[in-house]
C-alpha positions as a printed NumPy array, in Angstrom:
array([[ 14.702, -28.975,  48.509],
       [ 14.939, -26.228,  45.797],
       [ 12.006, -24.056,  44.817],
       [ 11.761, -25.589,  41.423],
       [ 10.929, -29.112,  42.775],
       [  8.209, -28.068,  45.295],
       [  4.911, -27.559,  43.349],
       [  4.183, -30.962,  41.894],
       [  5.427, -32.83 ,  45.013],
       [  3.32 , -30.717,  47.373],
       [  0.286, -31.224,  45.007],
       [  0.68 , -35.   ,  45.273],
       [  0.949, -34.913,  48.952],
       [ -1.883, -32.574,  49.361],
       [ -4.148, -34.964,  47.281],
       [ -3.259, -37.845,  49.46 ],
       [ -3.845, -35.688,  52.644],
       [ -7.26 , -34.65 ,  51.498],
       [ -8.233, -37.923,  49.916],
       [ -8.722, -36.159,  46.519],
       [ -7.762, -37.799,  43.296],
       [ -5.167, -36.085,  41.302],
       [ -6.21 , -33.912,  38.314],
       [ -3.633, -34.864,  35.601],
       [ -4.075, -31.541,  33.978],
       [ -3.035, -29.621,  37.089],
       [ -0.309, -32.219,  37.795],
       [  1.162, -31.533,  34.349],
       [  1.134, -27.756,  34.571],
       [  2.725, -27.899,  38.084],
       [  5.457, -30.18 ,  36.592],
       [  6.093, -27.745,  33.859],
       [  6.205, -24.883,  36.361],
       [  8.86 , -26.748,  38.437],
       [ 11.111, -26.769,  35.438],
       [ 10.948, -22.943,  35.102],
       [ 14.241, -21.467,  36.313],
       [ 12.763, -18.008,  36.734],
       [  9.973, -18.753,  39.163],
       [ 12.016, -17.83 ,  42.18 ],
       [ 12.962, -14.25 ,  40.835],
       [ 10.316, -13.28 ,  38.333],
       [  7.123, -15.144,  39.483],
       [  4.859, -17.194,  37.191],
       [  1.352, -17.378,  36.063],
       [ -0.128, -20.967,  36.294],
       [ -2.216, -21.405,  33.086],
       [ -5.085, -23.824,  33.971],
       [ -7.683, -22.627,  31.495],
       [-10.043, -25.363,  30.333],
       [-10.201, -24.215,  26.692],
       [ -6.81 , -23.606,  25.446],
       [ -5.813, -27.206,  24.39 ],
       [ -6.192, -29.141,  21.278],
       [ -6.477, -32.2  ,  23.319],
       [ -9.458, -32.094,  25.835],
       [ -8.325, -31.858,  29.493],
       [-10.18 , -32.637,  32.763],
       [-11.333, -29.211,  33.737],
       [-10.743, -27.867,  37.243],
       [-13.632, -28.5  ,  39.683],
       [-14.265, -26.998,  43.156],
       [-12.592, -29.942,  44.827],
       [ -9.531, -29.5  ,  42.554],
       [ -9.225, -25.931,  43.405],
       [ -9.262, -26.686,  47.149],
       [ -6.296, -28.937,  46.801],
       [ -4.573, -26.382,  44.529],
       [ -4.794, -23.454,  46.868],
       [ -3.51 , -25.563,  49.729],
       [ -0.366, -25.96 ,  47.613],
       [ -0.148, -22.352,  46.548],
       [ -0.441, -20.972,  50.14 ],
       [  3.319, -21.23 ,  50.528],
       [  4.14 , -20.485,  46.792],
       [  4.882, -16.804,  46.889],
       [  6.44 , -16.958,  43.373],
       [  2.938, -17.747,  41.822],
       [  1.76 , -14.328,  40.973],
       [ -0.944, -15.228,  38.433],
       [ -3.767, -17.83 ,  38.134],
       [ -5.64 , -18.547,  34.933],
       [ -8.691, -20.621,  35.858],
       [-10.932, -19.503,  32.775],
       [-13.467, -21.998,  31.275],
       [-13.503, -24.546,  34.165],
       [-16.299, -25.947,  36.37 ],
       [-15.99 , -23.69 ,  39.354],
       [-19.188, -22.796,  41.242],
       [-19.973, -20.626,  44.263],
       [-18.208, -23.278,  46.414],
       [-15.04 , -22.725,  44.375],
       [-15.543, -18.997,  44.742],
       [-15.681, -19.425,  48.543],
       [-12.306, -21.231,  48.388],
       [-10.925, -18.503,  46.209],
       [-12.075, -15.755,  48.48 ],
       [-10.458, -17.44 ,  51.474],
       [ -7.269, -17.697,  49.493],
       [ -7.361, -13.984,  48.492],
       [ -7.854, -12.972,  52.076],
       [ -4.82 , -15.025,  53.16 ],
       [ -2.551, -14.56 ,  50.093],
       [ -0.388, -11.471,  49.682],
       [  1.336, -12.268,  46.335],
       [ -1.356, -13.161,  43.757],
       [ -1.585, -10.148,  41.251],
       [ -3.65 , -11.738,  38.382],
       [ -6.802, -13.945,  38.671],
       [ -8.755, -15.095,  35.723],
       [-12.101, -16.736,  36.537],
       [-13.951, -15.931,  33.269],
       [-16.543, -18.253,  32.046],
       [-17.049, -20.633,  35.071],
       [-20.409, -21.046,  36.837],
       [-20.013, -18.498,  39.732],
       [-23.17 , -16.825,  40.742],
       [-24.441, -13.987,  42.94 ],
       [-23.227, -15.474,  46.275],
       [-19.889, -16.365,  44.71 ],
       [-19.46 , -12.767,  43.613],
       [-20.33 , -11.563,  47.041],
       [-17.511, -13.666,  48.615],
       [-14.849, -12.707,  46.05 ],
       [-15.789,  -9.017,  46.195],
       [-15.786,  -9.149,  49.925],
       [-12.253, -10.6  ,  50.006],
       [-11.077,  -7.671,  47.874],
       [-12.019,  -5.348,  50.622],
       [ -8.923,  -6.351,  52.506],
       [ -6.7  ,  -7.922,  49.676],
       [ -3.848,  -5.706,  48.758],
       [ -2.08 ,  -7.701,  45.997],
       [ -4.587,  -8.365,  43.196],
       [ -4.308,  -5.879,  40.364],
       [ -6.224,  -7.664,  37.529],
       [ -9.45 ,  -9.635,  38.009],
       [-11.46 , -11.17 ,  35.22 ],
       [-15.05 , -12.246,  35.978],
       [-16.405, -12.11 ,  32.465],
       [-19.104, -14.648,  31.606],
       [-20.019, -15.708,  35.063],
       [-23.732, -14.981,  35.611],
       [-23.353, -12.969,  38.802],
       [-26.373, -10.803,  37.899],
       [-27.299,  -7.344,  38.973],
       [-26.859,  -8.06 ,  42.722],
       [-23.481,  -9.712,  42.104],
       [-22.288,  -6.673,  40.231],
       [-23.442,  -4.449,  43.178],
       [-21.026,  -6.175,  45.503],
       [-18.15 ,  -5.284,  43.111],
       [-19.438,  -1.769,  42.862],
       [-19.227,  -1.538,  46.791],
       [-15.769,  -3.126,  46.676],
       [-14.51 ,  -0.284,  44.389],
       [-15.232,   2.332,  46.908],
       [-12.95 ,   0.462,  49.467],
       [-10.17 ,  -1.381,  47.423],
       [ -7.287,   0.736,  46.404],
       [ -5.195,  -1.869,  44.661],
       [ -7.152,  -3.354,  41.85 ],
       [ -6.233,  -1.768,  38.439],
       [ -8.284,  -3.768,  36.006],
       [-11.73 ,  -5.402,  36.386],
       [-13.562,  -7.354,  33.756],
       [-17.387,  -7.735,  34.36 ],
       [-18.366,  -8.158,  30.693],
       [-21.122, -10.62 ,  29.923],
       [-21.953, -10.929,  33.549],
       [-25.732, -10.152,  33.257],
       [-25.411,  -7.011,  35.334],
       [-28.09 ,  -4.475,  35.095],
       [-29.113,  -0.776,  35.501],
       [-28.569,  -0.606,  39.179],
       [-25.219,  -2.118,  38.986],
       [-23.965,   0.18 ,  36.23 ],
       [-25.141,   3.232,  38.086],
       [-23.6  ,   2.081,  41.356],
       [-20.339,   1.278,  39.522],
       [-20.233,   4.72 ,  37.909],
       [-20.813,   6.393,  41.442],
       [-18.088,   4.217,  42.959],
       [-15.571,   5.307,  40.178],
       [-16.14 ,   8.902,  41.133],
       [-14.434,   7.996,  44.423],
       [-11.946,   5.214,  43.237],
       [ -8.625,   6.494,  42.422],
       [ -6.753,   3.411,  41.484],
       [ -8.793,   1.475,  38.911],
       [ -7.268,   1.793,  35.399],
       [ -9.535,  -0.254,  33.267],
       [-12.958,  -1.706,  33.438],
       [-15.158,  -3.893,  31.086],
       [-18.894,  -3.418,  31.381],
       [-19.849,  -5.06 ,  28.155],
       [-23.241,  -6.485,  27.515],
       [-25.366,  -5.444,  30.511],
       [-29.122,  -6.514,  30.604],
       [-30.948,  -3.372,  30.156],
       [-34.863,  -3.026,  30.168],
       [-34.86 ,   0.576,  29.302],
       [-34.156,   2.637,  26.255],
       [-33.549,   6.034,  28.184],
       [-29.736,   5.603,  28.438],
       [-29.696,   6.395,  32.092],
       [-26.56 ,   4.343,  32.525],
       [-24.613,   6.455,  29.83 ],
       [-25.644,   9.673,  31.587],
       [-24.174,   8.404,  34.798],
       [-21.056,   7.12 ,  33.311],
       [-20.518,  10.319,  31.395],
       [-20.903,  12.164,  34.794],
       [-18.319,   9.87 ,  36.297],
       [-15.801,  10.517,  33.433],
       [-15.987,  14.343,  34.22 ],
       [-14.524,  13.784,  37.695],
       [-12.596,  10.518,  37.394],
       [ -8.849,  10.981,  36.909],
       [ -7.446,   7.47 ,  36.924],
       [ -9.507,   5.496,  34.31 ],
       [ -7.558,   4.636,  31.168],
       [ -9.498,   2.018,  29.484],
       [-13.32 ,   1.685,  29.282],
       [-15.403,  -0.893,  27.475],
       [-19.045,  -0.084,  26.767],
       [-19.915,  -2.555,  24.104],
       [-23.398,  -3.861,  23.596],
       [-25.067,  -0.967,  25.712],
       [-27.621,  -0.165,  22.993],
       [-26.102,   3.188,  22.961],
       [-27.474,   5.747,  20.516],
       [-26.446,   9.172,  19.429],
       [-27.816,  10.741,  22.66 ],
       [-25.554,   8.56 ,  24.695],
       [-22.522,   9.193,  22.459],
       [-23.092,  12.959,  22.826],
       [-23.178,  12.631,  26.664],
       [-19.96 ,  10.873,  26.608],
       [-18.219,  13.271,  24.248],
       [-19.265,  16.15 ,  26.361],
       [-17.784,  14.486,  29.426],
       [-14.602,  13.649,  27.596],
       [-13.889,  17.351,  26.788],
       [-13.183,  17.524,  30.575],
       [-11.453,  14.219,  30.889],
       [ -7.568,  14.135,  30.481],
       [ -6.794,  10.449,  31.282],
       [ -9.036,   8.107,  29.195],
       [ -6.952,   6.56 ,  26.236],
       [ -9.178,   3.579,  25.245],
       [-12.84 ,   3.872,  24.444],
       [-14.669,   0.803,  23.377],
       [-18.16 ,   1.585,  21.833],
       [-18.465,  -1.536,  19.886],
       [-21.772,  -3.392,  19.053],
       [-24.087,  -0.39 ,  19.756],
       [-26.612,   1.718,  17.801],
       [-24.306,   4.586,  16.759],
       [-25.037,   6.112,  13.302],
       [-23.474,   9.052,  11.391],
       [-24.583,  11.598,  13.827],
       [-22.973,   9.923,  16.73 ],
       [-19.78 ,   9.775,  14.63 ],
       [-20.046,  13.531,  14.118],
       [-19.88 ,  14.045,  17.968],
       [-16.915,  11.74 ,  18.038],
       [-15.267,  13.625,  15.232],
       [-15.754,  16.928,  16.946],
       [-14.21 ,  15.328,  20.228],
       [-11.209,  14.197,  18.203],
       [-10.602,  17.782,  17.007],
       [ -9.959,  18.803,  20.767],
       [ -9.23 ,  15.743,  22.854],
       [ -5.482,  15.355,  23.414],
       [ -5.553,  11.958,  25.351],
       [ -7.699,   9.358,  23.458],
       [ -5.469,   6.787,  21.667],
       [ -7.818,   4.019,  20.806],
       [-11.33 ,   4.225,  19.519],
       [-13.397,   1.04 ,  18.875],
       [-16.522,   1.47 ,  16.787],
       [-17.078,  -2.089,  15.713],
       [-20.425,  -3.188,  14.623],
       [-22.166,   0.138,  14.517],
       [-23.648,   1.814,  11.599],
       [-21.774,   5.138,  10.979],
       [-21.724,   4.668,   7.12 ],
       [-19.875,   6.955,   4.729],
       [-21.083,  10.127,   6.442],
       [-19.758,   9.014,   9.805],
       [-16.411,   7.838,   8.3  ],
       [-15.859,  11.21 ,   6.559],
       [-16.545,  13.087,   9.898],
       [-13.847,  11.005,  11.547],
       [-11.364,  11.356,   8.595],
       [-11.759,  15.108,   8.61 ],
       [-10.926,  15.42 ,  12.189],
       [ -8.025,  12.988,  11.8  ],
       [ -6.623,  14.721,   8.774],
       [ -6.668,  18.261,  10.183],
       [ -6.693,  18.433,  13.984],
       [ -6.153,  15.152,  15.893],
       [ -2.617,  14.106,  16.553],
       [ -3.141,  11.699,  19.392],
       [ -5.34 ,   8.785,  18.163],
       [ -3.263,   5.711,  17.379],
       [ -5.821,   3.045,  16.748],
       [ -9.173,   3.204,  15.08 ],
       [-11.657,   0.299,  14.266],
       [-14.643,   0.896,  11.928],
       [-15.246,  -2.8  ,  11.306],
       [-18.82 ,  -3.706,  10.075],
       [-20.083,  -0.168,   9.805],
       [-21.849,  -0.249,   6.401],
       [-19.066,   1.953,   4.993],
       [-18.553,   2.067,   1.311],
       [-15.392,   3.07 ,  -0.916],
       [-16.3  ,   6.732,  -0.382],
       [-15.838,   6.684,   3.408],
       [-12.952,   4.153,   3.504],
       [-10.847,   6.142,   0.926],
       [-11.41 ,   9.166,   3.036],
       [ -9.864,   7.383,   6.107],
       [ -7.038,   6.069,   3.98 ],
       [ -6.287,   9.582,   2.742],
       [ -6.429,  10.906,   6.299],
       [ -3.504,   8.565,   7.288],
       [ -1.345,  10.18 ,   4.603],
       [ -1.537,  13.544,   6.572],
       [ -1.906,  12.067,  10.075],
       [  1.287,  10.323,  11.024],
       [  0.114,   9.318,  14.477],
       [ -2.672,   6.89 ,  13.476],
       [ -0.806,   3.704,  13.192],
       [ -3.584,   0.998,  13.421],
       [ -6.77 ,   0.948,  11.394],
       [ -9.282,  -1.923,  11.073],
       [-11.968,  -1.817,   8.251],
       [-13.049,  -5.351,   7.44 ],
       [-16.81 ,  -6.085,   7.235],
       [-17.527,  -3.028,   5.148],
       [-18.121,  -2.625,   1.427],
       [-14.494,  -2.963,   0.013],
       [-14.708,  -1.794,  -3.59 ],
       [-11.942,  -1.203,  -5.996],
       [-11.007,   2.316,  -4.828],
       [-10.794,   0.883,  -1.136],
       [ -8.554,  -1.973,  -2.189],
       [ -6.241,   0.392,  -4.049],
       [ -6.106,   2.859,  -1.25 ],
       [ -5.209,   0.557,   1.466],
       [ -2.867,  -1.361,  -0.83 ],
       [ -0.885,   1.854,  -1.414],
       [ -0.805,   2.615,   2.339],
       [  0.859,  -0.767,   2.87 ],
       [  3.08 ,  -0.56 ,  -0.234],
       [  4.549,   2.753,   0.813],
       [  4.95 ,   1.425,   4.409],
       [  2.627,   4.097,   5.89 ],
       [  0.46 ,   1.279,   7.274],
       [  2.323,  -1.829,   8.562],
       [  0.833,  -5.212,   7.519],
       [  0.456,  -6.259,  11.096],
       [ -1.267,  -3.055,  12.09 ],
       [ -4.605,  -3.627,  10.159],
       [ -7.   ,  -6.369,   9.379],
       [ -6.57 ,  -6.585,   5.752],
       [ -3.84 ,  -7.768,   3.341],
       [ -3.757,  -7.016,  -0.437],
       [ -3.324,  -9.656,  -3.104],
       [ -3.866,  -9.835,  -6.809],
       [ -6.151, -11.823,  -9.049],
       [ -5.876, -11.39 , -12.806],
       [ -4.111,  -8.16 , -12.299],
       [ -6.785,  -6.727,  -9.871],
       [ -6.02 ,  -5.735,  -6.262],
       [ -8.271,  -7.29 ,  -3.601],
       [ -8.078,  -7.361,   0.229],
       [ -8.108, -10.376,   2.466],
       [ -9.042, -10.476,   6.107],
       [ -6.472, -10.784,   8.856],
       [ -6.738, -11.108,  12.538],
       [ -8.373,  -8.075,  14.291],
       [ -6.116,  -6.64 ,  16.89 ],
       [ -8.431,  -4.865,  19.173],
       [-10.629,  -7.974,  19.628],
       [ -7.977, -10.119,  21.359],
       [ -9.239,  -9.307,  24.962],
       [-12.685, -10.833,  24.013],
       [-13.516, -14.22 ,  25.077],
       [-13.839, -15.709,  21.614],
       [-10.315, -14.69 ,  20.686],
       [ -7.533, -17.213,  20.472],
       [ -5.79 , -17.628,  23.83 ],
       [ -2.55 , -18.179,  22.193],
       [ -0.111, -15.353,  21.242],
       [ -1.042, -15.126,  17.651],
       [  0.453, -11.75 ,  17.067],
       [  3.19 ,  -9.727,  18.67 ],
       [  1.729,  -7.317,  21.377],
       [  3.375,  -4.39 ,  19.599],
       [  1.654,  -5.137,  16.374],
       [ -1.96 ,  -6.156,  15.669],
       [ -2.838,  -6.286,  19.401],
       [ -2.92 ,  -2.676,  19.642],
       [ -4.859,  -2.48 ,  22.956],
       [ -2.206,  -4.205,  24.987],
       [  0.634,  -2.232,  23.537],
       [ -0.927,   1.243,  23.54 ],
       [ -2.708,   1.109,  26.775],
       [ -0.583,  -1.012,  29.19 ],
       [ -2.604,  -1.342,  32.555],
       [ -0.588,  -3.959,  34.222],
       [  1.919,  -6.777,  33.504],
       [ -1.022,  -8.988,  32.795]])
């Protein structure tokens, strides 16, 4: 029997053998996969996420997963598995851990926003001690806690295959962040890590100090997410000092912190000398006009490497926004800029409308679009490209990867 007819048939047989009722959602996805002519040559990702359908679907349970992996054991052409937003618990994590230890072809695994806890994290992290195929793992939104995060930190000292790890919104704490930073001084393979929204009980920014120390010696990390770390100007200064010595990091996410204009000044000084950083995400801070001007001066005169900048919701008025727009006229490298959520006055609307009109700024490389009302130019909001990796973003391809979704185009980490 040909490869394209196997998955659904084997699933039906496995359900009968294990006395498990069929999940119609899984059955439909496998039927669609069977029709794909490229599965035997290019590999496929089975998209079984529980939240990406207009019509509700029966979400995947632990028992459903047990049947599914029994089918996928011989399906070497399945290289990706998206199980986000389902009902998987630690029991499902045990099933997946066993699969990872036995499977040598799965490259992408998305388990974000299930109900996996500390013991499940231990099992999955343990499986990655020996697994040599997985390159991208998303655990975001599972409450694995500080101890669960520690298991992944220990794994990073051993695993040399994983390239991208997402531990955002996992309730990790101080010990986990410090252990992860220490592990990344030894790990030479990880390219991207998401450590957004840890649970921190201190205001001393010890974690930022350790992460900065790691950046001085790490030579592989390309993408780093430090959103919601309660980072202040002290932490930004530590990171900037470290990045003077780092020559690999290209994407730095400092969104949703407590950075004000002094922190932006440190970043502006960094941009004058740094020759590798390509994406800087400062969403939801408070750099205001002074901070925007610090950044614009660096971009207009010295920096020729930054390609994408986000200053969304930073309490910037026309003075700072116009300065950024003017910097784009002299800086031909900066191609993506996001400004929504600030105080867009007439001068801002005119400046960004001009950038788009003269084709200095492509319409799909920003989050604003000009329109006229009674002869006056205003700006409307568009989709924000740097936010597409976050859990609340649409899971459909709303924009071309090379356009608004700058993070995927500028900093490719893996096929997934």
